[in-house]
Coordinates of C-alpha atoms in Angstrom, one line a residue:
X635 CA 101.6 139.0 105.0
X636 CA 103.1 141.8 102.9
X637 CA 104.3 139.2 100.7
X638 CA 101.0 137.9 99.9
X639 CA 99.6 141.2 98.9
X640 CA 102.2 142.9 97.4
X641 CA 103.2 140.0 95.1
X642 CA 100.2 137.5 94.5
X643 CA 98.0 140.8 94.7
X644 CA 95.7 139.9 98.2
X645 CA 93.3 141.9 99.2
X646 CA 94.8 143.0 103.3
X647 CA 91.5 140.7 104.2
X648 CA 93.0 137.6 102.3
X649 CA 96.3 137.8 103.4
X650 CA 95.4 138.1 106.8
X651 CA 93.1 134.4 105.8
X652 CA 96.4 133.1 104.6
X653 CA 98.1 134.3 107.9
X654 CA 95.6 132.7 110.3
X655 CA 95.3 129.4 108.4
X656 CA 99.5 129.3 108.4
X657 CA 99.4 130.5 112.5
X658 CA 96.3 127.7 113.2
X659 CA 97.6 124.8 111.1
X660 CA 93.9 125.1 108.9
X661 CA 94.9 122.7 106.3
X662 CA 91.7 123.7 103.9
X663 CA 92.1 127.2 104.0
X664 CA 95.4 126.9 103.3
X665 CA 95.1 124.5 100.3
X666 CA 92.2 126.9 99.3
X667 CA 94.4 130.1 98.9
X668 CA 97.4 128.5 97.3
X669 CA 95.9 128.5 93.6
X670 CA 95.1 132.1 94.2
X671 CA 98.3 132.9 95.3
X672 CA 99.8 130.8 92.3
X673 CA 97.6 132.7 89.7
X674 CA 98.3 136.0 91.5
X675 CA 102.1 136.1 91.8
X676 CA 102.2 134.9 88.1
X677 CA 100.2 137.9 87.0
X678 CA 102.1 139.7 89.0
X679 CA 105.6 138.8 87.1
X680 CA 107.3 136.7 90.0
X681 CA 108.0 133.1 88.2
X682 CA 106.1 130.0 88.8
X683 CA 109.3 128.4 90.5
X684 CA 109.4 131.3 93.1
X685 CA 105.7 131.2 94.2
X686 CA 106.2 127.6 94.4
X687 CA 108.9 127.8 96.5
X688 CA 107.4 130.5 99.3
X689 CA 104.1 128.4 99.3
X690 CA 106.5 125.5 100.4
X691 CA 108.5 127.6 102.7
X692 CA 105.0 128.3 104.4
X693 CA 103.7 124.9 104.2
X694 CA 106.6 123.6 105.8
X695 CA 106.1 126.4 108.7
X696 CA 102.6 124.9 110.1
X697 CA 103.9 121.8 109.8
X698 CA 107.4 121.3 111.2
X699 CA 107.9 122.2 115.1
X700 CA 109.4 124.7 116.2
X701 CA 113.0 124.3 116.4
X702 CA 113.7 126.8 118.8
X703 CA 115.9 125.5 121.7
X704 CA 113.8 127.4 124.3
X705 CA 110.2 126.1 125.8
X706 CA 107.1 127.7 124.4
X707 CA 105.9 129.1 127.9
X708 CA 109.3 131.1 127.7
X709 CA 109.4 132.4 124.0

């Protein structure tokens, strides 16, 4: 989550929080980090719009199946 920390400003400890709760589908942890990341990335110079748009790219990850052609027992 190099993303997280290098532009919302995570601590290694949060980012891997924001990891897991993508990974496990944890809907509260996830909508409990987002403000943070917000706040973070704006403070950090990358535009609203931007965060916005990777929260939703990572919101629609533990949330949309896979689409990958192949079984999950053979990934």
């Amino acid at each position: 989550m190099e993303i997280a920390k290098d532009l919302a400003g995570f601590s290694p400890a949060e980012a891997d929080d924001l990891r897991k709760a993508i990974g496990k589908k944890i809907h509260e942890l996830m909508a409990s980090l987002k403000e943070k990341f917000i706040a973070g990335c704006k403070a950090n110079g990358v535009s609203p719009q931007v965060a916005r748009q990777l929260w939703k790219t990572w919101r629609r990850r533990r949330t949309t199946p896979s689409t990958s052609p192949m079984p999950p027992a053979t990934r």
